[in-house]
Amino acid sequence: MTIPSNIKEQFPLLSRTVHGKPIVYLDSAASSQKPDAVLSAMDTYYKQVNANVHRGAYAIAAEATEQMETARSDIARFINADSANEIIFTKNATEAFNLVARSWGVRNLGEDDAILITDMEHHANIVPWQILAEDRGFEIRWIPLGEDGTLDLTDLDELLKGVKLCSVTAMSNVLGTLNPIRKISDAAHAAGALMLMDGSQYVPHLPTDVADLDVDFMCFTGHKMCGPTGIGVLWARAEILDAMPPFLGGGEMILDVKKSGFVANEIPHKFEAGTPPIAEIIGLGAAVRFLDSLGMKNIREHEISLTEYAFMKLKECHGDDIQIHGPSTIDSRGGVLSIAYKDVHPHDISQVLDQHGICVRAGHHCAKPLMRELGVGATARASLYLYNTESDIDILAEALGEAGELFAF
Amino acid sequence: MPGLEDLYREIILDHYRNPRNQGELEAPPAHRIEGFNPLCGDEVVVTFTTDGTSITDVKIAGHGCSISQASASMMSAAVLGKSTTEIRKITQTFKAMMSIHEGEMAEESNEKTSLPQPDLSLGDLEALRGVVKFPVRIKCATLPWNALLSGLDEVSQ
């Protein structure tokens, strides 16, 4: 089975025009578009079911709770978690990282400790640790960038000495690099560290199996995987979550409150203070069912073939004028194409492309330490998803030529 | 709908391709200010010397898009040899042109303080007027000017 060639029809936004041209959306690494299945699930919830969850005994409150908990189970299945109770809903992946830092980190990281991250992390997997380290005084180590946009794992065992947590992105949002999570996880466990995987760019694009990857925590976000904004997930093994103190305090996360103190609720509720984003959770549930119906293997195959085509087409049209950062082997990368084109600044590239209805991201992609390692201030990034086509790439390749002409020295 | 020709006027592309007053003066004695655009990673380094009343030399370094680079180049040409009072007027007028909101604010303050000069000619800088139609690029155009302003503030302190 392959991705249906008319899949764009299921994404209402993809039928609009921009500056009089059909939209060519190539920024799914920033945020994906939403299919009818997700939009109608959220719309139906508000029109037919809307009520607060885990409270009222009346029918629609029970329906709302049931729909939300069904989403939790479907998301658990989607990543092969042991139990739906291991799915903690957060605002986004960023909040999930902050939850781990502020709950697990405060309890486990002190002056003699270290954590290990990498040169290609998103700021969401850097700054929460830096904030905490200011208080707790632990060391932050970095796995360096190696050849061809991959990680240099030569000194991994040395770097892991004394490390309590290793936190690595499964796929770089700048380079598209697919990192060897299982290999790093095995080394981390051998060194006595826990393993956190940033799944933000991975979960939307590849079949994800947390048991097979053998990680202990995973953070990801809904809006990059056909779901709405405002909803992310922290997954962690139940025994780790059970041992962690609450993050935010308030309603829902308690079993009892007295003047003398509180008793925390069971997971997942312990970490979900206040009324949750119910419609967004239901929307994310619809998104994983939508992705499942297409098949994550098929999505991955579609993106491999499209990435191969993009490399071929861009080189054919622009030769040595174009450089694509990150791995040149398609198998070891996702469909994230950070482009350097002649000496044209990424901002100017994206401005010219915009006139053709093409949406690409220009900037540092919230990965400034990586940009410094690459020695660039910014890149123009085209990122592919299940709804992109070879025709989208053709339009990109042609419009790039115009940027080249305008800014030629 | 604004087109690319509104943004990338020929004079802007000329300053981008052939930037004026490129480089860095030795600081000290020169004043040195770095400006960053955290959104896109653009960076400008302005170094200048003064004799107490005027800017006697100015150089621009750093990296950025055509708009920030051209704006920096045009700025260096516009302020070289001018008194700091004149430069502040030019800067205010330029920044007013770059923002409808700031423009209104400037007009209000204009009635009270007679600054900036509404009829002050910006010369080549007028070419950057089209940037306002592309709001996300306004910060590119104002980046070097904000750097220069904080440099002037340092000098006057």
Coordinates of C-alpha atoms in Angstrom, one line a residue, chain A residues 131-394:
Chain A
I131 CA 17.9 26.6 33.9
L132 CA 18.0 23.7 36.3
A133 CA 21.8 23.5 36.3
E134 CA 22.0 27.1 37.5
D135 CA 20.2 25.9 40.6
R136 CA 21.6 22.5 41.0
G137 CA 25.1 22.8 39.7
F138 CA 25.3 19.6 37.6
E139 CA 27.3 19.4 34.5
I140 CA 25.9 19.4 30.9
R141 CA 27.9 17.4 28.4
W142 CA 27.5 17.3 24.7
I143 CA 27.9 14.5 22.2
P144 CA 29.8 16.3 19.3
L145 CA 28.8 16.6 15.7
G146 CA 30.7 14.2 13.4
E147 CA 30.9 13.6 9.7
D148 CA 28.1 14.1 7.3
G149 CA 25.7 15.6 9.9
T150 CA 25.8 12.6 12.2
L151 CA 26.8 12.4 15.8
D152 CA 30.4 11.5 16.7
L153 CA 29.9 8.6 19.1
T154 CA 33.7 7.7 19.4
D155 CA 33.9 8.9 23.0
L156 CA 30.4 8.0 24.0
D157 CA 31.4 5.6 26.9
E158 CA 33.8 8.2 28.2
L159 CA 31.2 10.9 28.0
L160 CA 28.6 8.8 29.8
K161 CA 30.8 8.3 32.9
G162 CA 28.9 9.7 35.9
V163 CA 25.9 10.6 33.7
K164 CA 22.4 10.2 35.2
L165 CA 20.4 11.1 32.1
C166 CA 21.2 11.0 28.4
S167 CA 18.8 13.1 26.4
V168 CA 19.0 12.9 22.6
T169 CA 16.8 13.8 19.6
A170 CA 15.8 10.8 17.4
M171 CA 15.8 13.1 14.4
S172 CA 17.4 16.5 14.0
N173 CA 15.0 19.3 13.1
V174 CA 17.8 21.0 11.1
L175 CA 19.8 18.2 9.5
G176 CA 17.2 15.5 9.3
T177 CA 19.7 13.1 10.8
L178 CA 18.2 9.9 12.3
N179 CA 20.3 9.2 15.4
P180 CA 21.1 5.6 16.5
I181 CA 18.8 5.8 19.6
R182 CA 19.0 2.1 20.5
K183 CA 22.8 2.2 20.4
I184 CA 23.0 5.3 22.5
S185 CA 20.3 3.9 24.9
D186 CA 22.2 0.7 25.3
A187 CA 25.4 2.5 26.2
A188 CA 23.5 4.9 28.5
H189 CA 21.9 2.0 30.4
A190 CA 25.3 0.2 30.6
A191 CA 26.6 3.3 32.3
G192 CA 23.7 3.5 34.7
A193 CA 22.0 6.4 33.1
L194 CA 18.4 6.8 32.0
M195 CA 17.6 7.6 28.4
L196 CA 15.3 10.4 27.2
M197 CA 14.4 10.6 23.5
D198 CA 13.1 13.7 21.8
G199 CA 10.5 12.3 19.4
S200 CA 9.2 15.6 18.1
Q201 CA 10.5 15.0 14.6
Y202 CA 10.5 11.2 14.7
V203 CA 7.1 10.2 15.9
P204 CA 5.2 12.0 13.1
H205 CA 7.3 10.3 10.4
L206 CA 8.4 6.8 11.4
P207 CA 6.9 3.8 13.2
T208 CA 7.8 4.4 16.9
D209 CA 8.2 1.6 19.4
V210 CA 9.5 2.8 22.8
A211 CA 10.0 -0.8 23.9
D212 CA 12.2 -1.6 20.9
L213 CA 14.1 1.7 21.1
D214 CA 14.5 0.9 24.8
V215 CA 14.2 4.5 26.1
D216 CA 12.9 5.5 29.5
F217 CA 11.3 8.9 28.6
M218 CA 10.1 10.3 25.3
C219 CA 8.8 13.8 24.6
F220 CA 6.8 14.7 21.5
T221 CA 4.2 17.2 20.3
G222 CA 0.8 16.9 18.6
H223 CA 0.9 19.7 16.0
K224 CA 3.8 18.2 14.0
M225 CA 1.8 14.9 13.5
C226 CA -1.5 16.2 12.0
G227 CA -2.8 17.0 15.5
P228 CA -3.7 20.4 16.9
T229 CA -1.4 22.9 18.7
G230 CA -1.5 23.1 22.5
I231 CA -1.1 19.3 23.1
G232 CA 2.1 17.4 23.6
V233 CA 3.0 14.1 25.3
L234 CA 5.5 13.0 27.9
W235 CA 5.8 9.2 27.9
A236 CA 7.9 7.5 30.5
R237 CA 8.0 4.0 32.1
A238 CA 5.4 3.8 34.9
E239 CA 7.8 3.0 37.7
I240 CA 9.8 6.1 36.8
L241 CA 6.7 8.3 36.7
D242 CA 5.5 6.8 40.0
A243 CA 8.7 7.8 41.7
M244 CA 8.7 11.4 40.4
P245 CA 7.2 14.2 42.4
P246 CA 4.3 16.2 40.9
F247 CA 5.1 19.1 38.5
L248 CA 2.3 21.5 38.5
G249 CA -0.1 21.6 41.5
G250 CA -3.8 22.1 41.4
G251 CA -7.1 20.3 40.7
E252 CA -7.1 16.8 39.2
M253 CA -3.6 15.9 40.4
I254 CA -4.5 15.2 44.0
L255 CA -6.3 12.3 45.9
D256 CA -6.7 14.5 49.0
V257 CA -5.9 17.9 50.2
K258 CA -5.8 18.9 53.9
K259 CA -4.5 22.1 55.5
S260 CA -1.5 20.0 56.5
G261 CA -0.7 18.9 53.0
F262 CA -1.8 16.9 49.9
V263 CA -1.8 13.3 48.6
A264 CA -0.9 13.1 44.9
N265 CA -3.1 11.3 42.5
E266 CA -2.0 8.2 40.6
I267 CA -0.4 8.5 37.2
P268 CA -1.2 9.9 34.7
H269 CA -3.4 12.4 36.6
K270 CA -0.6 13.2 39.1
F271 CA 1.0 15.2 36.3
E272 CA -2.1 16.7 34.7
A273 CA -3.1 19.6 37.0
G274 CA -6.2 21.6 36.1
T275 CA -8.7 21.1 33.3
P276 CA -6.8 19.6 30.4
P277 CA -7.0 20.7 26.7
I278 CA -9.8 18.2 26.1
A279 CA -10.6 19.0 22.5
E280 CA -6.9 19.0 21.6
I281 CA -6.4 15.6 23.2
I282 CA -9.3 14.2 21.3
G283 CA -7.8 15.9 18.2
L284 CA -4.5 14.2 18.8
G285 CA -6.3 10.9 19.2
A286 CA -7.9 11.4 15.8
A287 CA -4.5 12.3 14.4
V288 CA -2.9 9.0 15.5
R289 CA -5.9 7.0 14.1
F290 CA -5.5 8.9 10.8
L291 CA -1.7 8.2 10.7
D292 CA -2.4 4.5 11.6
S293 CA -5.0 4.3 8.8
L294 CA -2.3 5.4 6.3
G295 CA 0.4 3.2 8.0
M296 CA 3.5 4.7 9.4
K297 CA 5.7 2.4 7.3
N298 CA 3.9 3.8 4.2
I299 CA 4.5 7.3 5.4
R300 CA 8.2 6.6 5.9
E301 CA 8.5 5.0 2.5
H302 CA 6.7 7.9 0.9
E303 CA 9.1 10.4 2.5
I304 CA 12.2 8.3 1.6
S305 CA 11.1 8.3 -2.0
L306 CA 10.3 12.0 -1.9
T307 CA 13.6 12.9 -0.2
E308 CA 15.5 10.9 -2.8
Y309 CA 13.6 12.8 -5.5
A310 CA 14.3 16.2 -3.9
F311 CA 18.1 15.5 -3.7
M312 CA 18.1 14.4 -7.3
K313 CA 15.9 17.3 -8.6
L314 CA 17.7 20.1 -6.6
K315 CA 21.1 18.8 -7.8
E316 CA 19.9 18.4 -11.3
C317 CA 18.6 22.0 -11.4
H318 CA 21.3 23.7 -9.3
G319 CA 24.4 21.5 -9.2
D320 CA 27.1 22.9 -7.0
D321 CA 25.1 26.1 -6.3
I322 CA 23.1 24.1 -3.8
Q323 CA 24.2 22.4 -0.6
I324 CA 21.9 20.3 1.5
H325 CA 23.1 20.1 5.2
G326 CA 23.0 16.7 7.0
P327 CA 23.4 13.1 5.9
S328 CA 23.6 12.4 2.2
T329 CA 22.5 8.8 2.7
I330 CA 18.7 8.8 2.4
D331 CA 18.3 5.8 4.7
S332 CA 19.9 7.7 7.6
R333 CA 17.8 10.8 7.3
G334 CA 14.3 12.1 7.3
G335 CA 12.7 14.6 4.9
V336 CA 14.2 17.7 6.4
L337 CA 16.2 19.7 3.8
S338 CA 18.2 22.5 5.2
I339 CA 19.5 24.3 2.1
A340 CA 22.4 26.7 1.4
Y341 CA 22.0 28.2 -2.0
K342 CA 24.7 30.2 -3.6
D343 CA 25.3 33.1 -1.2
V344 CA 21.7 34.0 -0.9
H345 CA 20.6 34.6 2.7
P346 CA 17.9 32.2 3.9
H347 CA 15.6 35.1 4.7
D348 CA 15.8 36.3 1.1
I349 CA 15.3 32.8 -0.2
S350 CA 12.2 32.3 1.8
Q351 CA 10.9 35.8 0.8
V352 CA 11.3 34.9 -2.9
L353 CA 9.8 31.5 -2.4
D354 CA 6.8 33.0 -0.6
Q355 CA 5.9 34.9 -3.8
H356 CA 5.4 31.5 -5.4
G357 CA 3.2 30.2 -2.6
I358 CA 6.0 28.1 -1.2
C359 CA 6.3 28.0 2.6
V360 CA 9.8 27.2 4.0
R361 CA 11.3 28.2 7.2
A362 CA 14.3 30.5 7.4
G363 CA 16.3 30.9 10.6
H364 CA 18.2 29.0 13.3
H365 CA 15.4 26.6 13.9
C366 CA 15.7 26.8 17.7
A367 CA 19.1 25.1 17.5
K368 CA 21.7 27.8 17.9
P369 CA 24.5 25.6 19.3
L370 CA 24.1 23.4 16.2
M371 CA 24.1 26.5 13.9
R372 CA 27.4 27.6 15.5
E373 CA 28.9 24.1 14.9
L374 CA 27.8 24.3 11.3
G375 CA 29.3 27.8 11.1
V376 CA 26.1 29.4 9.7
G377 CA 23.7 31.9 11.1
A378 CA 20.7 30.5 9.5
T379 CA 19.4 28.0 6.9
A380 CA 16.4 27.8 4.7
R381 CA 14.6 24.6 5.5
A382 CA 12.1 22.7 3.4
S383 CA 10.6 19.8 5.2
L384 CA 8.4 17.1 3.8
Y385 CA 5.4 15.2 5.0
L386 CA 2.9 12.6 3.9
Y387 CA 1.0 15.1 1.7
N388 CA 3.9 16.5 -0.3
T389 CA 4.4 15.5 -3.9
E390 CA 7.1 15.5 -6.5
S391 CA 5.3 18.5 -8.0
D392 CA 5.9 20.5 -4.8
I393 CA 9.7 19.8 -5.2
D394 CA 9.6 20.8 -8.9

